PDB file of C-alpha atoms in Angstrom:
ATOM      1  CA  GLY A   1      58.604 107.957  91.637  1.00 82.00           C
ATOM      2  CA  ASP A   2      59.336 105.315  89.015  1.00 87.00           C
ATOM      3  CA  SER A   3      57.050 102.289  88.847  1.00 92.00           C
ATOM      4  CA  VAL A   4      56.382  99.225  86.684  1.00 95.00           C
ATOM      5  CA  THR A   5      53.032  97.448  86.432  1.00 95.00           C
ATOM      6  CA  GLN A   6      52.822  93.923  84.982  1.00 94.00           C
ATOM      7  CA  MET A   7      49.746  91.886  84.148  1.00 84.00           C
ATOM      8  CA  GLU A   8      48.737  89.662  86.974  1.00 81.00           C
ATOM      9  CA  GLY A   9      49.589  86.012  86.868  1.00 83.00           C
ATOM     10  CA  PRO A  10      49.835  83.188  86.913  1.00 94.00           C
ATOM     11  CA  VAL A  11      49.559  82.561  83.185  1.00 95.00           C
ATOM     12  CA  THR A  12      49.015  79.008  81.974  1.00 97.00           C
ATOM     13  CA  LEU A  13      49.322  78.144  78.282  1.00 97.00           C
ATOM     14  CA  SER A  14      49.541  75.101  76.090  1.00 97.00           C
ATOM     15  CA  GLU A  15      52.667  74.459  74.078  1.00 97.00           C
ATOM     16  CA  GLU A  16      52.824  76.460  70.814  1.00 96.00           C
ATOM     17  CA  ALA A  17      50.335  79.038  72.060  1.00 97.00           C
ATOM     18  CA  PHE A  18      50.912  82.808  71.631  1.00 97.00           C
ATOM     19  CA  LEU A  19      52.174  84.661  74.677  1.00 97.00           C
ATOM     20  CA  THR A  20      51.663  88.264  75.710  1.00 97.00           C
ATOM     21  CA  ILE A  21      52.668  89.651  79.086  1.00 97.00           C
ATOM     22  CA  ASN A  22      51.681  93.285  79.475  1.00 97.00           C
ATOM     23  CA  CYS A  23      54.001  95.846  81.072  1.00 97.00           C
ATOM     24  CA  THR A  24      53.443  99.544  81.559  1.00 97.00           C
ATOM     25  CA  TYR A  25      55.642 102.019  83.337  1.00 96.00           C
ATOM     26  CA  THR A  26      55.813 105.420  84.928  1.00 95.00           C
ATOM     27  CA  ALA A  27      59.122 107.220  84.963  1.00 91.00           C
ATOM     28  CA  THR A  28      60.699 110.629  84.891  1.00 83.00           C
ATOM     29  CA  GLY A  29      63.094 111.149  82.023  1.00 81.00           C
ATOM     30  CA  TYR A  30      63.900 108.491  79.439  1.00 85.00           C
ATOM     31  CA  PRO A  31      64.278 105.072  81.006  1.00 91.00           C
ATOM     32  CA  SER A  32      65.861 101.943  79.612  1.00 92.00           C
ATOM     33  CA  LEU A  33      63.471  98.995  79.666  1.00 95.00           C
ATOM     34  CA  PHE A  34      64.223  95.376  80.372  1.00 95.00           C
ATOM     35  CA  TRP A  35      62.672  91.938  80.603  1.00 97.00           C
ATOM     36  CA  TYR A  36      64.337  89.509  82.988  1.00 96.00           C
ATOM     37  CA  VAL A  37      63.495  85.798  83.363  1.00 97.00           C
ATOM     38  CA  GLN A  38      63.930  83.631  86.447  1.00 95.00           C
ATOM     39  CA  TYR A  39      63.927  79.870  86.014  1.00 93.00           C
ATOM     40  CA  PRO A  40      63.119  77.701  89.035  1.00 88.00           C
ATOM     41  CA  GLY A  41      65.868  77.759  91.659  1.00 85.00           C
ATOM     42  CA  GLU A  42      67.979  80.308  89.802  1.00 87.00           C
ATOM     43  CA  GLY A  43      68.724  84.009  89.820  1.00 89.00           C
ATOM     44  CA  LEU A  44      67.432  86.460  87.197  1.00 93.00           C
ATOM     45  CA  GLN A  45      68.923  86.657  83.770  1.00 93.00           C
ATOM     46  CA  LEU A  46      68.394  89.307  81.106  1.00 94.00           C
ATOM     47  CA  LEU A  47      66.010  88.236  78.375  1.00 97.00           C
ATOM     48  CA  LEU A  48      65.964  91.424  76.282  1.00 97.00           C
ATOM     49  CA  LYS A  49      66.216  95.195  76.598  1.00 94.00           C
ATOM     50  CA  ALA A  50      65.484  98.443  74.760  1.00 95.00           C
ATOM     51  CA  THR A  51      67.156 101.734  75.532  1.00 91.00           C
ATOM     52  CA  LYS A  52      65.142 104.271  73.524  1.00 91.00           C
ATOM     53  CA  ALA A  53      61.689 104.793  72.096  1.00 93.00           C
ATOM     54  CA  ASP A  54      60.639 102.508  69.233  1.00 95.00           C
ATOM     55  CA  ASP A  55      63.511 100.133  69.838  1.00 96.00           C
ATOM     56  CA  LYS A  56      62.642  96.471  69.662  1.00 97.00           C
ATOM     57  CA  GLY A  57      64.449  94.016  71.932  1.00 97.00           C
ATOM     58  CA  SER A  58      64.465  90.388  70.908  1.00 97.00           C
ATOM     59  CA  ASN A  59      65.970  87.095  72.102  1.00 97.00           C
ATOM     60  CA  LYS A  60      65.085  83.375  71.980  1.00 95.00           C
ATOM     61  CA  GLY A  61      61.906  84.177  70.047  1.00 97.00           C
ATOM     62  CA  PHE A  62      60.709  86.759  72.558  1.00 98.00           C
ATOM     63  CA  GLU A  63      60.150  90.374  71.510  1.00 98.00           C
ATOM     64  CA  ALA A  64      59.180  93.656  73.131  1.00 98.00           C
ATOM     65  CA  THR A  65      58.909  97.144  71.652  1.00 98.00           C
ATOM     66  CA  TYR A  66      59.550 100.326  73.652  1.00 97.00           C
ATOM     67  CA  ARG A  67      56.374 102.407  73.171  1.00 96.00           C
ATOM     68  CA  LYS A  68      56.842 105.864  74.618  1.00 94.00           C
ATOM     69  CA  GLU A  69      53.388 107.070  73.625  1.00 94.00           C
ATOM     70  CA  THR A  70      51.656 104.318  75.595  1.00 95.00           C
ATOM     71  CA  THR A  71      54.471 103.888  78.176  1.00 96.00           C
ATOM     72  CA  SER A  72      54.489 100.181  77.521  1.00 97.00           C
ATOM     73  CA  PHE A  73      56.927  97.342  76.886  1.00 98.00           C
ATOM     74  CA  HIS A  74      54.807  94.233  76.343  1.00 98.00           C
ATOM     75  CA  LEU A  75      56.535  90.889  75.989  1.00 98.00           C
ATOM     76  CA  GLU A  76      55.450  88.563  73.197  1.00 98.00           C
ATOM     77  CA  LYS A  77      56.340  85.174  71.827  1.00 98.00           C
ATOM     78  CA  GLY A  78      54.669  83.482  68.900  1.00 97.00           C
ATOM     79  CA  SER A  79      54.955  79.885  70.047  1.00 96.00           C
ATOM     80  CA  VAL A  80      55.838  79.026  73.616  1.00 97.00           C
ATOM     81  CA  GLN A  81      57.597  75.840  74.760  1.00 97.00           C
ATOM     82  CA  VAL A  82      57.520  73.928  78.000  1.00 97.00           C
ATOM     83  CA  SER A  83      61.057  75.157  78.632  1.00 96.00           C
ATOM     84  CA  ASP A  84      59.738  78.782  78.724  1.00 97.00           C
ATOM     85  CA  SER A  85      58.031  78.079  82.046  1.00 97.00           C
ATOM     86  CA  ALA A  86      59.517  80.646  84.418  1.00 96.00           C
ATOM     87  CA  VAL A  87      58.841  83.953  86.144  1.00 95.00           C
ATOM     88  CA  TYR A  88      59.133  87.046  83.950  1.00 96.00           C
ATOM     89  CA  PHE A  89      59.998  90.482  85.339  1.00 96.00           C
ATOM     90  CA  CYS A  90      59.619  93.793  83.525  1.00 96.00           C
ATOM     91  CA  ALA A  91      61.999  96.469  84.795  1.00 94.00           C
ATOM     92  CA  LEU A  92      63.160  99.998  84.061  1.00 92.00           C
ATOM     93  CA  SER A  93      66.321 101.984  84.814  1.00 89.00           C
ATOM     94  CA  THR A  94      66.770 105.723  84.783  1.00 82.00           C
ATOM     95  CA  SER A  95      69.758 107.377  86.354  1.00 70.00           C
ATOM     96  CA  GLY A  96      72.295 105.504  88.397  1.00 62.00           C
ATOM     97  CA  SER A  97      71.562 102.013  87.062  1.00 65.00           C
ATOM     98  CA  ARG A  98      69.066 101.174  89.764  1.00 80.00           C
ATOM     99  CA  LEU A  99      66.379  98.874  88.483  1.00 88.00           C
ATOM    100  CA  THR A 100      62.702  99.220  89.306  1.00 90.00           C
ATOM    101  CA  PHE A 101      60.949  95.850  88.884  1.00 92.00           C
ATOM    102  CA  GLY A 102      57.405  94.845  88.278  1.00 93.00           C
ATOM    103  CA  GLU A 103      55.752  92.247  90.460  1.00 92.00           C
ATOM    104  CA  GLY A 104      56.702  89.347  88.200  1.00 94.00           C
ATOM    105  CA  THR A 105      54.441  87.050  86.135  1.00 95.00           C
ATOM    106  CA  GLN A 106      54.561  83.280  86.581  1.00 95.00           C
ATOM    107  CA  LEU A 107      54.240  81.450  83.246  1.00 96.00           C
ATOM    108  CA  THR A 108      53.492  77.759  83.046  1.00 97.00           C
ATOM    109  CA  VAL A 109      53.479  76.012  79.699  1.00 97.00           C
ATOM    110  CA  ASN A 110      51.856  72.612  79.497  1.00 97.00           C
ATOM    111  CA  PRO A 111      52.776  69.988  76.889  1.00 95.00           C
TER     112      PRO A 111
ATOM    113  CA  GLU B   1      77.922  84.006  80.698  1.00 58.00           C
ATOM    114  CA  ALA B   2      77.839  86.144  83.803  1.00 63.00           C
ATOM    115  CA  ASP B   3      80.522  85.529  86.432  1.00 90.00           C
ATOM    116  CA  ILE B   4      78.828  86.323  89.683  1.00 95.00           C
ATOM    117  CA  TYR B   5      78.790  83.938  92.557  1.00 96.00           C
ATOM    118  CA  GLN B   6      76.885  83.582  95.789  1.00 97.00           C
ATOM    119  CA  THR B   7      77.560  81.310  98.737  1.00 96.00           C
ATOM    120  CA  PRO B   8      76.002  79.493 100.377  1.00 97.00           C
ATOM    121  CA  ARG B   9      73.125  78.552  98.059  1.00 95.00           C
ATOM    122  CA  TYR B  10      71.039  77.338 100.968  1.00 96.00           C
ATOM    123  CA  LEU B  11      71.342  78.130 104.671  1.00 97.00           C
ATOM    124  CA  VAL B  12      69.227  76.992 107.602  1.00 97.00           C
ATOM    125  CA  ILE B  13      70.126  78.515 110.952  1.00 96.00           C
ATOM    126  CA  GLY B  14      68.694  79.199 114.397  1.00 96.00           C
ATOM    127  CA  THR B  15      67.469  82.503 115.698  1.00 97.00           C
ATOM    128  CA  GLY B  16      70.124  84.835 117.040  1.00 96.00           C
ATOM    129  CA  LYS B  17      73.007  83.580 114.898  1.00 95.00           C
ATOM    130  CA  LYS B  18      75.243  85.908 112.990  1.00 96.00           C
ATOM    131  CA  ILE B  19      75.506  85.154 109.303  1.00 96.00           C
ATOM    132  CA  THR B  20      77.335  86.510 106.257  1.00 97.00           C
ATOM    133  CA  LEU B  21      76.123  85.917 102.733  1.00 97.00           C
ATOM    134  CA  GLU B  22      78.926  86.075 100.218  1.00 98.00           C
ATOM    135  CA  CYS B  23      78.779  87.650  96.745  1.00 98.00           C
ATOM    136  CA  SER B  24      81.673  87.930  94.293  1.00 98.00           C
ATOM    137  CA  GLN B  25      81.943  88.948  90.697  1.00 96.00           C
ATOM    138  CA  THR B  26      84.901  88.692  88.308  1.00 94.00           C
ATOM    139  CA  MET B  27      83.628  91.139  85.700  1.00 92.00           C
ATOM    140  CA  GLY B  28      85.200  94.277  87.203  1.00 91.00           C
ATOM    141  CA  HIS B  29      81.802  95.892  87.659  1.00 92.00           C
ATOM    142  CA  ASP B  30      81.699  99.035  89.764  1.00 91.00           C
ATOM    143  CA  LYS B  31      78.059  98.687  90.811  1.00 93.00           C
ATOM    144  CA  MET B  32      76.701  95.894  92.991  1.00 95.00           C
ATOM    145  CA  TYR B  33      73.283  95.293  94.564  1.00 95.00           C
ATOM    146  CA  TRP B  34      71.471  93.132  97.054  1.00 96.00           C
ATOM    147  CA  TYR B  35      67.807  92.223  96.574  1.00 95.00           C
ATOM    148  CA  GLN B  36      65.436  90.395  98.872  1.00 95.00           C
ATOM    149  CA  GLN B  37      62.833  88.293  97.044  1.00 93.00           C
ATOM    150  CA  ASP B  38      59.500  87.457  98.661  1.00 84.00           C
ATOM    151  CA  PRO B  39      57.956  83.995  98.332  1.00 78.00           C
ATOM    152  CA  GLY B  40      55.443  85.846  96.135  1.00 73.00           C
ATOM    153  CA  MET B  41      58.336  86.678  93.772  1.00 83.00           C
ATOM    154  CA  GLU B  42      58.474  90.474  94.263  1.00 86.00           C
ATOM    155  CA  LEU B  43      62.043  91.871  94.402  1.00 90.00           C
ATOM    156  CA  HIS B  44      63.097  94.561  96.843  1.00 90.00           C
ATOM    157  CA  LEU B  45      66.390  96.440  96.674  1.00 92.00           C
ATOM    158  CA  ILE B  46      67.949  96.446 100.152  1.00 94.00           C
ATOM    159  CA  HIS B  47      71.528  97.652  99.520  1.00 95.00           C
ATOM    160  CA  TYR B  48      73.649  98.894  96.704  1.00 94.00           C
ATOM    161  CA  SER B  49      77.192 100.115  96.067  1.00 94.00           C
ATOM    162  CA  TYR B  50      78.626 102.278  93.330  1.00 91.00           C
ATOM    163  CA  GLY B  51      82.248 101.356  94.081  1.00 93.00           C
ATOM    164  CA  VAL B  52      84.805 100.567  96.785  1.00 95.00           C
ATOM    165  CA  ASN B  53      83.946 102.145 100.141  1.00 95.00           C
ATOM    166  CA  SER B  54      80.527 103.194  98.853  1.00 93.00           C
ATOM    167  CA  THR B  55      77.348 101.642 100.249  1.00 95.00           C
ATOM    168  CA  GLU B  56      73.760 102.833 100.332  1.00 93.00           C
ATOM    169  CA  LYS B  57      70.482 101.543 101.688  1.00 92.00           C
ATOM    170  CA  GLY B  58      67.893 100.541  99.160  1.00 89.00           C
ATOM    171  CA  ASP B  59      64.152 100.927  98.964  1.00 83.00           C
ATOM    172  CA  LEU B  60      63.264  98.290 101.547  1.00 84.00           C
ATOM    173  CA  SER B  61      64.474  98.790 105.106  1.00 81.00           C
ATOM    174  CA  SER B  62      66.660  95.940 106.202  1.00 84.00           C
ATOM    175  CA  GLU B  63      68.470  95.041 109.396  1.00 89.00           C
ATOM    176  CA  SER B  64      71.372  93.688 107.361  1.00 93.00           C
ATOM    177  CA  THR B  65      74.600  95.529 106.670  1.00 94.00           C
ATOM    178  CA  VAL B  66      77.013  95.422 103.729  1.00 96.00           C
ATOM    179  CA  SER B  67      80.600  96.330 103.015  1.00 96.00           C
ATOM    180  CA  ARG B  68      82.610  97.014  99.847  1.00 97.00           C
ATOM    181  CA  ILE B  69      86.284  96.820 100.578  1.00 97.00           C
ATOM    182  CA  ARG B  70      87.201  95.264  97.252  1.00 96.00           C
ATOM    183  CA  THR B  71      85.568  95.817  93.852  1.00 95.00           C
ATOM    184  CA  GLU B  72      84.739  92.169  93.349  1.00 96.00           C
ATOM    185  CA  HIS B  73      83.299  91.411  96.800  1.00 97.00           C
ATOM    186  CA  PHE B  74      80.040  92.615  98.385  1.00 98.00           C
ATOM    187  CA  PRO B  75      79.099  90.554 101.452  1.00 98.00           C
ATOM    188  CA  LEU B  76      75.863  90.996 103.391  1.00 97.00           C
ATOM    189  CA  THR B  77      75.771  90.416 107.187  1.00 96.00           C
ATOM    190  CA  LEU B  78      72.969  89.814 109.615  1.00 94.00           C
ATOM    191  CA  GLU B  79      74.186  90.285 113.195  1.00 94.00           C
ATOM    192  CA  SER B  80      71.286  88.416 114.788  1.00 94.00           C
ATOM    193  CA  ALA B  81      69.066  86.439 112.451  1.00 94.00           C
ATOM    194  CA  ARG B  82      65.303  86.176 113.090  1.00 94.00           C
ATOM    195  CA  PRO B  83      62.523  84.150 111.395  1.00 95.00           C
ATOM    196  CA  SER B  84      61.376  87.381 109.670  1.00 92.00           C
ATOM    197  CA  HIS B  85      64.701  87.295 107.731  1.00 94.00           C
ATOM    198  CA  THR B  86      63.720  84.098 106.016  1.00 95.00           C
ATOM    199  CA  SER B  87      63.837  84.864 102.303  1.00 94.00           C
ATOM    200  CA  GLN B  88      65.763  84.541  99.078  1.00 95.00           C
ATOM    201  CA  TYR B  89      68.680  86.976  98.720  1.00 96.00           C
ATOM    202  CA  LEU B  90      69.934  87.880  95.254  1.00 96.00           C
ATOM    203  CA  CYS B  91      73.168  89.682  94.465  1.00 97.00           C
ATOM    204  CA  ALA B  92      73.726  91.537  91.179  1.00 95.00           C
ATOM    205  CA  SER B  93      76.308  93.718  89.481  1.00 94.00           C
ATOM    206  CA  SER B  94      76.485  96.085  86.522  1.00 91.00           C
ATOM    207  CA  LEU B  95      78.694  98.552  84.721  1.00 85.00           C
ATOM    208  CA  SER B  96      78.147 102.220  85.280  1.00 73.00           C
ATOM    209  CA  ASP B  97      75.540 103.204  82.720  1.00 68.00           C
ATOM    210  CA  SER B  98      71.816 102.973  83.252  1.00 65.00           C
ATOM    211  CA  THR B  99      71.461 101.139  79.937  1.00 69.00           C
ATOM    212  CA  ASP B 100      73.619  98.308  81.180  1.00 77.00           C
ATOM    213  CA  THR B 101      72.418  94.905  82.136  1.00 85.00           C
ATOM    214  CA  GLN B 102      72.439  93.822  85.768  1.00 90.00           C
ATOM    215  CA  TYR B 103      73.914  90.340  86.127  1.00 92.00           C
ATOM    216  CA  PHE B 104      72.490  88.234  88.917  1.00 94.00           C
ATOM    217  CA  GLY B 105      73.954  85.517  91.040  1.00 95.00           C
ATOM    218  CA  PRO B 106      72.005  82.264  91.674  1.00 94.00           C
ATOM    219  CA  GLY B 107      70.775  83.490  95.090  1.00 95.00           C
ATOM    220  CA  THR B 108      70.967  82.342  98.687  1.00 96.00           C
ATOM    221  CA  ARG B 109      67.849  80.832 100.185  1.00 95.00           C
ATOM    222  CA  LEU B 110      67.937  81.643 103.936  1.00 96.00           C
ATOM    223  CA  THR B 111      65.674  79.950 106.479  1.00 96.00           C
ATOM    224  CA  VAL B 112      65.821  81.112 110.095  1.00 96.00           C
ATOM    225  CA  LEU B 113      64.176  78.761 112.566  1.00 95.00           C
TER     226      LEU B 113
END
């Protein structure tokens, strides 16, 4: 079945540091790939997505590229801020719009 | 901005009570979902619906039930709450295509004493 594996957290960085959160997937067919973010006390919201190989999703300084050859969708940001502290979920969707989520990675950014 | 609402946001109840968690969306989405989120953050799909009068069980077995009588409304009911039901419950909705974003409500944090 479909699965998503994220790098283990928690991740703690200083402000303005470079962020990478690794995500790899296993899926039949050609999935769409997503990164969702959950701020404390809130539901999830879409951060970015890519629907086909080599697409790059980007939003709020975050980027991720759909790499079919390595089945990866790593999240990156060049300079994190305290306000980026949250839980980040990688997810995929194949048929039927059901999402398969990774375990989530807690990010804490210190001033 | 997504228009999906959940009530209550927080609920503390005693064992054996019947509860209904409400979820409504005003986006006209056909597909709706309920997730249970562990304290360790992991999300588990417990129910989903592809339209009115359509409901399916998700990946994680749950003692809860759902109904979908109207497109915009997808309530979740627990007939007899137990401490093991203590969790965060997230509702979401999406359009029909697998490339579409799921929009999430703010969640209901349920504590059963």
